[in-house]
Short mmCIF file of C-alpha atoms in Angstrom, two decimals:
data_model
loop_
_atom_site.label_atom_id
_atom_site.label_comp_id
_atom_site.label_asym_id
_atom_site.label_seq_id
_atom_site.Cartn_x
_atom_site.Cartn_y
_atom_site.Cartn_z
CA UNK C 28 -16.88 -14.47 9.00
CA UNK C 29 -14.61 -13.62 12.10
CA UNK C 30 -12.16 -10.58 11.26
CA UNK C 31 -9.82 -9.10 13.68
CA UNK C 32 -10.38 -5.10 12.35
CA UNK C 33 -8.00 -2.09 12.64
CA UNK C 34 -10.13 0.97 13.23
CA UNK C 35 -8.01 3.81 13.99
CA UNK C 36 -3.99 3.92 13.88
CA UNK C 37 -2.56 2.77 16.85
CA UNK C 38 -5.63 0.92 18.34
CA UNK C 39 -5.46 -2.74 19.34
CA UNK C 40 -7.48 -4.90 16.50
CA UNK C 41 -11.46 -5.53 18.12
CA UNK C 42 -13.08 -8.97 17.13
CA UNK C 43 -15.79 -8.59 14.11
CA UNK C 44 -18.59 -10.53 12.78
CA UNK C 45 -18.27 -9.65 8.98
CA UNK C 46 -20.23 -10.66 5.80
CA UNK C 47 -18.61 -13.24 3.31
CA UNK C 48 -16.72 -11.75 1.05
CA UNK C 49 -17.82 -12.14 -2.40
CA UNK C 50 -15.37 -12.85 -5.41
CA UNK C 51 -15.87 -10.72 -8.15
CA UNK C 52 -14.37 -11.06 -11.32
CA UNK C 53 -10.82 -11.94 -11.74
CA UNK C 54 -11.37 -12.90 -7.65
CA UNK C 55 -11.45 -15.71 -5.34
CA UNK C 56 -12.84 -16.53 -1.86
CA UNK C 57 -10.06 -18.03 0.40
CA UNK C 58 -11.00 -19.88 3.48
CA UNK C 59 -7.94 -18.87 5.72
CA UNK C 60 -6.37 -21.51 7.39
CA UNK C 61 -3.58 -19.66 8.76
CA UNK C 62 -1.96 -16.44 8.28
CA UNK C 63 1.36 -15.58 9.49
CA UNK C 64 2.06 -11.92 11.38
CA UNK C 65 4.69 -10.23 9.58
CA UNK C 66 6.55 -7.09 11.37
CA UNK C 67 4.78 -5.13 8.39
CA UNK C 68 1.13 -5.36 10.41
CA UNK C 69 3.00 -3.44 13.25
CA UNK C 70 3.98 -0.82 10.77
CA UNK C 71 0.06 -1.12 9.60
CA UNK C 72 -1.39 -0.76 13.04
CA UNK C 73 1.12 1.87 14.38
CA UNK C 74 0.54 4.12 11.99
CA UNK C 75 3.56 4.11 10.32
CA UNK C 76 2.46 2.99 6.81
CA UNK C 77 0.41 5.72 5.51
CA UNK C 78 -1.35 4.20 2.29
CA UNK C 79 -3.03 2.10 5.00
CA UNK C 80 -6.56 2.70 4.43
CA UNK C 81 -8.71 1.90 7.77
CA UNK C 82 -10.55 0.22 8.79
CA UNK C 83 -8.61 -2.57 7.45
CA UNK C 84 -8.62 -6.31 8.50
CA UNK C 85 -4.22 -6.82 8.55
CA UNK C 86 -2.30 -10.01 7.50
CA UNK C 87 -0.42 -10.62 4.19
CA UNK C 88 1.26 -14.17 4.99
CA UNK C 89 -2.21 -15.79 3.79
CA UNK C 90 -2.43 -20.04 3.85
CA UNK C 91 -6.40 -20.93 2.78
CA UNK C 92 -8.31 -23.14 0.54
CA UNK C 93 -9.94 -21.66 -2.33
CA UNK C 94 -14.34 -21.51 -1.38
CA UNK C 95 -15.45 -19.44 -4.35
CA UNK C 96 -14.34 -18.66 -7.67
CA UNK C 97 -15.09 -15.32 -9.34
CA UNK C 98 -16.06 -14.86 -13.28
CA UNK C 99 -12.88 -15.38 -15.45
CA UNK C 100 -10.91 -17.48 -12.86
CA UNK C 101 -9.85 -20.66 -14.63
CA UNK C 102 -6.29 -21.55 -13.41
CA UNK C 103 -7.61 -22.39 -9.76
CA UNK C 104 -10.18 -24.67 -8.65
CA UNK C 105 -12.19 -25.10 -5.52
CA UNK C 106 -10.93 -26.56 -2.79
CA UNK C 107 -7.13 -26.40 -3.91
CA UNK C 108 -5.07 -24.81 -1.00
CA UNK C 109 -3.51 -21.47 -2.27
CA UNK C 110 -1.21 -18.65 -0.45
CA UNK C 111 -1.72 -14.93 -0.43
CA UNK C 112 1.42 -11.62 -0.02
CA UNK C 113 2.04 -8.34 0.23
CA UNK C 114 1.32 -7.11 -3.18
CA UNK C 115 -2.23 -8.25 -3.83
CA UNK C 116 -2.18 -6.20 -7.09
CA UNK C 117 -0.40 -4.32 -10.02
CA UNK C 118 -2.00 -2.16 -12.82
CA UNK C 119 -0.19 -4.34 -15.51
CA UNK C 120 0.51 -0.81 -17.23
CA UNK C 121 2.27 1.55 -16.08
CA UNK C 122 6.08 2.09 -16.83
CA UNK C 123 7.20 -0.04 -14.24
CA UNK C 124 4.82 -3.06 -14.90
CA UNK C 125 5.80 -2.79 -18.31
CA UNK C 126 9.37 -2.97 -17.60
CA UNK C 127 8.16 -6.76 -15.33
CA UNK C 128 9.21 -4.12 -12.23
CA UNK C 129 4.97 -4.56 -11.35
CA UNK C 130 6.65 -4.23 -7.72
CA UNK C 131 7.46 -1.03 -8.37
CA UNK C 132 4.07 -0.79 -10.10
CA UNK C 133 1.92 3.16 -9.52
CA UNK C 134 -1.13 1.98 -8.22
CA UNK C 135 -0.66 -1.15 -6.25
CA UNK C 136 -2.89 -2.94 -3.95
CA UNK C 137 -1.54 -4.37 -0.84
CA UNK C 138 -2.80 -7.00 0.98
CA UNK C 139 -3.77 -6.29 4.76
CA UNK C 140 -3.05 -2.90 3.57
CA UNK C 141 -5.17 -1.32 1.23
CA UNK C 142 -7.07 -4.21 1.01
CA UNK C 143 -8.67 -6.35 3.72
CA UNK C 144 -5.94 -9.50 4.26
CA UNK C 145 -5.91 -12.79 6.28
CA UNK C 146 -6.53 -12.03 9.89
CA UNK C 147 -9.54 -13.51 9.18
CA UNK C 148 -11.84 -16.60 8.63
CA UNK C 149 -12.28 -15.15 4.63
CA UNK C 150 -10.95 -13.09 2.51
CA UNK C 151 -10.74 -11.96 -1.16
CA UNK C 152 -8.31 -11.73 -3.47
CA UNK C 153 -7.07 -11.07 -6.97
CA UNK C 154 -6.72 -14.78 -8.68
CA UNK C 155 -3.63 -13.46 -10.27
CA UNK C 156 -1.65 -12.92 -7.26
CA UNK C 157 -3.03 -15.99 -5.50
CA UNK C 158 -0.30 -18.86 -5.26
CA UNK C 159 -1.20 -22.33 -5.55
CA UNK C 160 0.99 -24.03 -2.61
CA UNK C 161 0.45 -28.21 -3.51
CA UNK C 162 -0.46 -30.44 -0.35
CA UNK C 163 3.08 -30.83 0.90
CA UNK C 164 4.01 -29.04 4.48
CA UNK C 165 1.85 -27.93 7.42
CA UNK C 166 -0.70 -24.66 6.71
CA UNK C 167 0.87 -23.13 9.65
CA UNK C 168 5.02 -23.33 8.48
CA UNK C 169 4.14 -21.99 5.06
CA UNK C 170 2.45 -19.13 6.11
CA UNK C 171 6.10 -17.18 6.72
CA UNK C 172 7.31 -18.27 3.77
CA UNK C 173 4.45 -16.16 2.06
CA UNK C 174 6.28 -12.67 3.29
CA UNK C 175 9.37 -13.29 5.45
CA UNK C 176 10.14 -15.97 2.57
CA UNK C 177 9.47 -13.98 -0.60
CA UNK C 178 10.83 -10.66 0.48
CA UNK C 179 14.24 -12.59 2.14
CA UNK C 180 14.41 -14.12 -1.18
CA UNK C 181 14.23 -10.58 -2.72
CA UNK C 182 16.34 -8.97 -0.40
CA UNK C 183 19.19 -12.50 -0.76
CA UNK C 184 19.34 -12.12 -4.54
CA UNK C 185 20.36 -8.06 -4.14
CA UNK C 186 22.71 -9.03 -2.11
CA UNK C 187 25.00 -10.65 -5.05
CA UNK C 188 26.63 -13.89 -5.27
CA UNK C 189 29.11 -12.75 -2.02
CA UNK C 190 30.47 -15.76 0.05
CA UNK C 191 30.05 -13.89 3.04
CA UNK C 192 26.21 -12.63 4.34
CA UNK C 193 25.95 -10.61 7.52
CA UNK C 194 21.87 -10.83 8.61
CA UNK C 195 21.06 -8.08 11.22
CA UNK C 196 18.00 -8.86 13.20
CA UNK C 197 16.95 -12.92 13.33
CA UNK C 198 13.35 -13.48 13.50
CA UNK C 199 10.90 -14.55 10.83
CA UNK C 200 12.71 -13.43 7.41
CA UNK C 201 16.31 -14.14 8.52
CA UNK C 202 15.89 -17.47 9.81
CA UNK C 203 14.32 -18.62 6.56
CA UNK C 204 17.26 -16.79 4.63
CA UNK C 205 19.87 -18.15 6.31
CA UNK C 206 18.86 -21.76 5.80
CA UNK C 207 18.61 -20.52 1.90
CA UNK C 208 21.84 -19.19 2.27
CA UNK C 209 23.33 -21.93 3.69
CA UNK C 210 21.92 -24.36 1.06
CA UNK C 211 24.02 -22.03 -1.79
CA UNK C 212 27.35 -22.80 0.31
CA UNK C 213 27.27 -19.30 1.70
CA UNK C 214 28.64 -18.21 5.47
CA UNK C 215 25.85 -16.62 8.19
CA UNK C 216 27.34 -14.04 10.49
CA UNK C 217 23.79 -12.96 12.27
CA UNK C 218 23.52 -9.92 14.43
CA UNK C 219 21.11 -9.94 17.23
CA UNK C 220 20.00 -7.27 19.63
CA UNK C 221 22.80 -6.70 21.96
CA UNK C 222 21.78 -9.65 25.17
CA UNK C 223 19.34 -11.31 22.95
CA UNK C 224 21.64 -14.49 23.71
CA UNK C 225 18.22 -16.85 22.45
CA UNK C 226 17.69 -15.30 19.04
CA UNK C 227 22.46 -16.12 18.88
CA UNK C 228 21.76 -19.04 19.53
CA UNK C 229 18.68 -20.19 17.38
CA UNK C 230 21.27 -18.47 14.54
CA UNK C 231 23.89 -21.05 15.32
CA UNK C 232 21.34 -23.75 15.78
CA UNK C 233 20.40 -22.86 11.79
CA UNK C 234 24.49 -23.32 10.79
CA UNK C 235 25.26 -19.36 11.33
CA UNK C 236 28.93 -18.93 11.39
CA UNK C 237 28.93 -16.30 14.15
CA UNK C 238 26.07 -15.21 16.38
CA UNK C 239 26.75 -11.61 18.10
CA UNK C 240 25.11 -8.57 19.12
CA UNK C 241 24.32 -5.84 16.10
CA UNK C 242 26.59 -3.17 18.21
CA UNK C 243 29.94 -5.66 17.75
CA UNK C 244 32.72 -4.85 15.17
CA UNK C 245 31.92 -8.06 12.58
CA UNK C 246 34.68 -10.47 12.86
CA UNK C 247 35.24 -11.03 9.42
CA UNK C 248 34.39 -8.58 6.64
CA UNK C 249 31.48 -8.96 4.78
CA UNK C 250 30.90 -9.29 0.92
CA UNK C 251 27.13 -8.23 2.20
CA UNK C 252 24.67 -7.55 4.68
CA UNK C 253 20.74 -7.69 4.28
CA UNK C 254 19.27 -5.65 7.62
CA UNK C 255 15.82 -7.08 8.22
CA UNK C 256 15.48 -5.22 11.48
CA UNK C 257 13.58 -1.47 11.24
CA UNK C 258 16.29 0.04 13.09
CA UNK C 259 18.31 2.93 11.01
CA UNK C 260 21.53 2.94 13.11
CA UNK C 261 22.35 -0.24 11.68
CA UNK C 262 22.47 0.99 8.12
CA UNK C 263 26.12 2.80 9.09
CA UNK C 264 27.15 0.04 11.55
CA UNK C 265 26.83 -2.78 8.25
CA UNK C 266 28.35 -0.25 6.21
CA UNK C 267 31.53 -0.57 8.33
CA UNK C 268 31.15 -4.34 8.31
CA UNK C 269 31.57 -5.00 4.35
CA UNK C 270 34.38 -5.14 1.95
CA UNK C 271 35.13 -2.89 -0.25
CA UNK C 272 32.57 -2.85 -3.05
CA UNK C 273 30.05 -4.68 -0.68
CA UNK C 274 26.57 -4.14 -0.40
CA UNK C 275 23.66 -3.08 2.44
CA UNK C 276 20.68 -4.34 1.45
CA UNK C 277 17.71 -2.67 3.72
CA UNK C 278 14.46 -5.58 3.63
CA UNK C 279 12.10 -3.55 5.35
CA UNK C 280 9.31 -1.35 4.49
CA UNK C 281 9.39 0.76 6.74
CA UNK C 282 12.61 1.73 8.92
CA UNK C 283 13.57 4.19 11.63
CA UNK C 284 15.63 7.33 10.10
CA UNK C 285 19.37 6.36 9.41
CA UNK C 286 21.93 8.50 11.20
CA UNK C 287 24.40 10.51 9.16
CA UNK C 288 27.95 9.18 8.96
CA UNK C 289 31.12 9.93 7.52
CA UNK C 290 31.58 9.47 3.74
CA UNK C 291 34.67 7.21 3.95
CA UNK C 292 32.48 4.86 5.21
CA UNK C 293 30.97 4.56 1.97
CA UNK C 294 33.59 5.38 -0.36
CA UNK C 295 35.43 2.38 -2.19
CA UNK C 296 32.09 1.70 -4.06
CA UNK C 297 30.13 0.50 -1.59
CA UNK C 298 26.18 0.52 -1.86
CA UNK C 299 23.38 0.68 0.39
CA UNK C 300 19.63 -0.56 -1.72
CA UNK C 301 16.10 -0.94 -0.65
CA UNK C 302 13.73 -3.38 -1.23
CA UNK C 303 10.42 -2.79 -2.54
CA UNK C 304 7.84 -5.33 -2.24
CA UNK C 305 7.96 -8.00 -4.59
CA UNK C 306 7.27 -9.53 -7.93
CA UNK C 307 4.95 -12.68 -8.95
CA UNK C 308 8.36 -13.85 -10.49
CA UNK C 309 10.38 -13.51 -7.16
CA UNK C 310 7.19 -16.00 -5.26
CA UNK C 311 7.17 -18.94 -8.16
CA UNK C 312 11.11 -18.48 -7.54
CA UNK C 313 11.10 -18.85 -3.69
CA UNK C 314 7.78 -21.43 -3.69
CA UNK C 315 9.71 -23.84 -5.36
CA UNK C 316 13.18 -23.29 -4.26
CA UNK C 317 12.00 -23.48 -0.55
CA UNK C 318 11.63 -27.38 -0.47
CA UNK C 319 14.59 -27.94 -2.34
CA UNK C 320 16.92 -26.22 -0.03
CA UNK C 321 15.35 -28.36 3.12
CA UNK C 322 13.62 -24.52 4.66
CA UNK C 323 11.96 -25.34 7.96
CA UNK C 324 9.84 -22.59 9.51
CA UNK C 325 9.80 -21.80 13.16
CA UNK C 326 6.24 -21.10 14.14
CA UNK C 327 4.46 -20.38 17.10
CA UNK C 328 0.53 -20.41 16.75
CA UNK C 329 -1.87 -18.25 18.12
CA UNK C 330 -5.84 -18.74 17.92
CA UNK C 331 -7.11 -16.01 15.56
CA UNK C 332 -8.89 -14.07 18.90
CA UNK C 333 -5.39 -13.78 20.29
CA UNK C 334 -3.93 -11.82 17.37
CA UNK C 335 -3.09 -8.22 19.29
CA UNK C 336 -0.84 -10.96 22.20
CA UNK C 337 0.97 -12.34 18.47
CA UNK C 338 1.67 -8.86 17.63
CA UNK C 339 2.84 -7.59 21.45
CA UNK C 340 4.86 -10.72 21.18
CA UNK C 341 6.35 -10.10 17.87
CA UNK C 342 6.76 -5.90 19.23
CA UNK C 343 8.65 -7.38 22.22
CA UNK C 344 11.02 -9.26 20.42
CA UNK C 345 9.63 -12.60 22.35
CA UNK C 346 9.28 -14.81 19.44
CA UNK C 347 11.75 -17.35 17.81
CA UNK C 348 11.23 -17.50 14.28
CA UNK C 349 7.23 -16.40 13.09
CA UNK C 350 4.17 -16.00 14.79
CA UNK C 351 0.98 -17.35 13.41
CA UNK C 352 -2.83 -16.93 13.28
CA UNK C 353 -5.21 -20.05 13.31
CA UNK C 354 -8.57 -19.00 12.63
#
């Protein structure tokens, strides 16, 4: 198989010729047909996750067809086209998997991670976190929904029933989100990098309310806001942009360091969360909510070979909507 490898932190990914992987029990062989690239793989190949165990082959937005089925796999069959996340395993015992918090779970695997993910041709993976997607849709626009899709969904249902959503940052997982949104008769007011007048625009195009930069006062006050860009400073900036009560929901795993600010910006029971991962529960959710509500993806394709230009791209901020790999 063809793998696009991390070797060492900050290194652009070389071209590999790699063995099949082989499933093992409880495993199956995937035969990738496209894999989305998620902001997460720059956190991987910058450095700046560091469970990342290297070398490691990156990707976690995983579209194949199942090629091999290890012992014990019965609820998949060959041939039957499947999608892949981030958490690519759970322990199934510790307190938090016992409490159905497995995203939370002590000893989790993550996909393109700690374990070898979908910038590839192949790749393994646990049967039990393997998704079977139907036939409906194109390989390459559910490949977003596998990651930008599950952890928006995560990161929407935090946010409360509010009216009002504030999205900071607009590429992969907010553009899927707001169309979500929208379907539940909610208001978009996205926030953009300040003269990112393209990424305003593809907001309103999706039936966002308001389309501004992220430094601009919000011109209503929010009942939420779910920050999907890495960027700390906007932490106390969305803070000042909710109601009393209202909620910051960060989406990201990984996030620059958020400034101090003063306390009365917080006070009248206002709450900033995090969002960790995901569960099995929150993907069936999302899988089959996603056609209901009408979600289109925005997806540019790259050739698998081209993966390091998908990620500059992505670093750049030249993208609308998701890049993806074609192997």
């Amino acid at each position: 198989m063809l793998a696009m490898v991390l070797k060492r932190s900050g290194d652009r990914l070389v071209a590999q010729e790699r063995p099949d992987p082989v499933a093992g029990p409880g495993e199956v062989v995937i035969k990738v047909t496209a894999c989305g690239v998620c902001r997460t793989d720059l956190h991987v190949v910058d450095g700046e996750l560091p469970q990342t165990l290297l070398p490691i082959v990156p990707g976690h937005e995983i579209v194949g067809r199942v090629a091999a089925l290890g012992a014990g796999v019965s609820h998949l069959r060959l041939g039957e086209r499947v999608g892949v996340g981030w958490l690519g395993h759970a322990c199934g015992t510790c307190p938090y998997c016992a409490a159905q918090e497995e995203n939370l779970c002590d000893t989790p695997v993550f996909t393109g991670c700690t374990r070898d993910g979908g910038f590839a041709t192949h790749t393994a993976a646990d049967a039990s976190f393997v998704y079977p997607l139907g036939e409906g849709g194109d390989d390459t626009a559910l490949a977003p929904l596998l990651c930008a899709g599950l952890i928006g969904w995560r990161t929407l249902k935090m946010a409360g029933e509010g009216r009002r959503l504030g999205l900071y940052g607009f590429g992969a997982a907010a553009h899927i989100i707001a169309q979500v949104a929208r379907f539940q008769g909610r208001e978009i007011y996205a926030f953009t990098r300040p003269g990112d007048e393209a990424a305003q625009d593809f907001a309103r195009s999706l039936g966002a309310v308001y389309a501004g930069p992220s430094d601009a006062p919000a011109p209503e006050l929010l009942d939420a806001a779910l920050i999907f860009a890495p960027a700390g400073e906007l932490v106390p900036q969305a803070l000042r942009a909710v109601r009393k009560g209202g909620r910051v929901v960060c989406g990201g795993i990984h996030m620059s360091d958020i400034p101090s600010f003063p306390y009365r910006w917080l006070w009248e029971e206002r709450k900033i969360l995090s969002v960790a991962n995901l569960t099995r529960a929150d993907a069936h959710e999302f899988l089959a909510l996603a056609p209901k509500a009408g979600v289109t993806t925005h997806v540019t394709p790259y050739p698998l070979a081209q993966a390091n230009e998908a990620l500059d791209d992505l670093r750049h901020g030249r993208l609308k909507g998701a890049a993806v790999l074609v192997p």
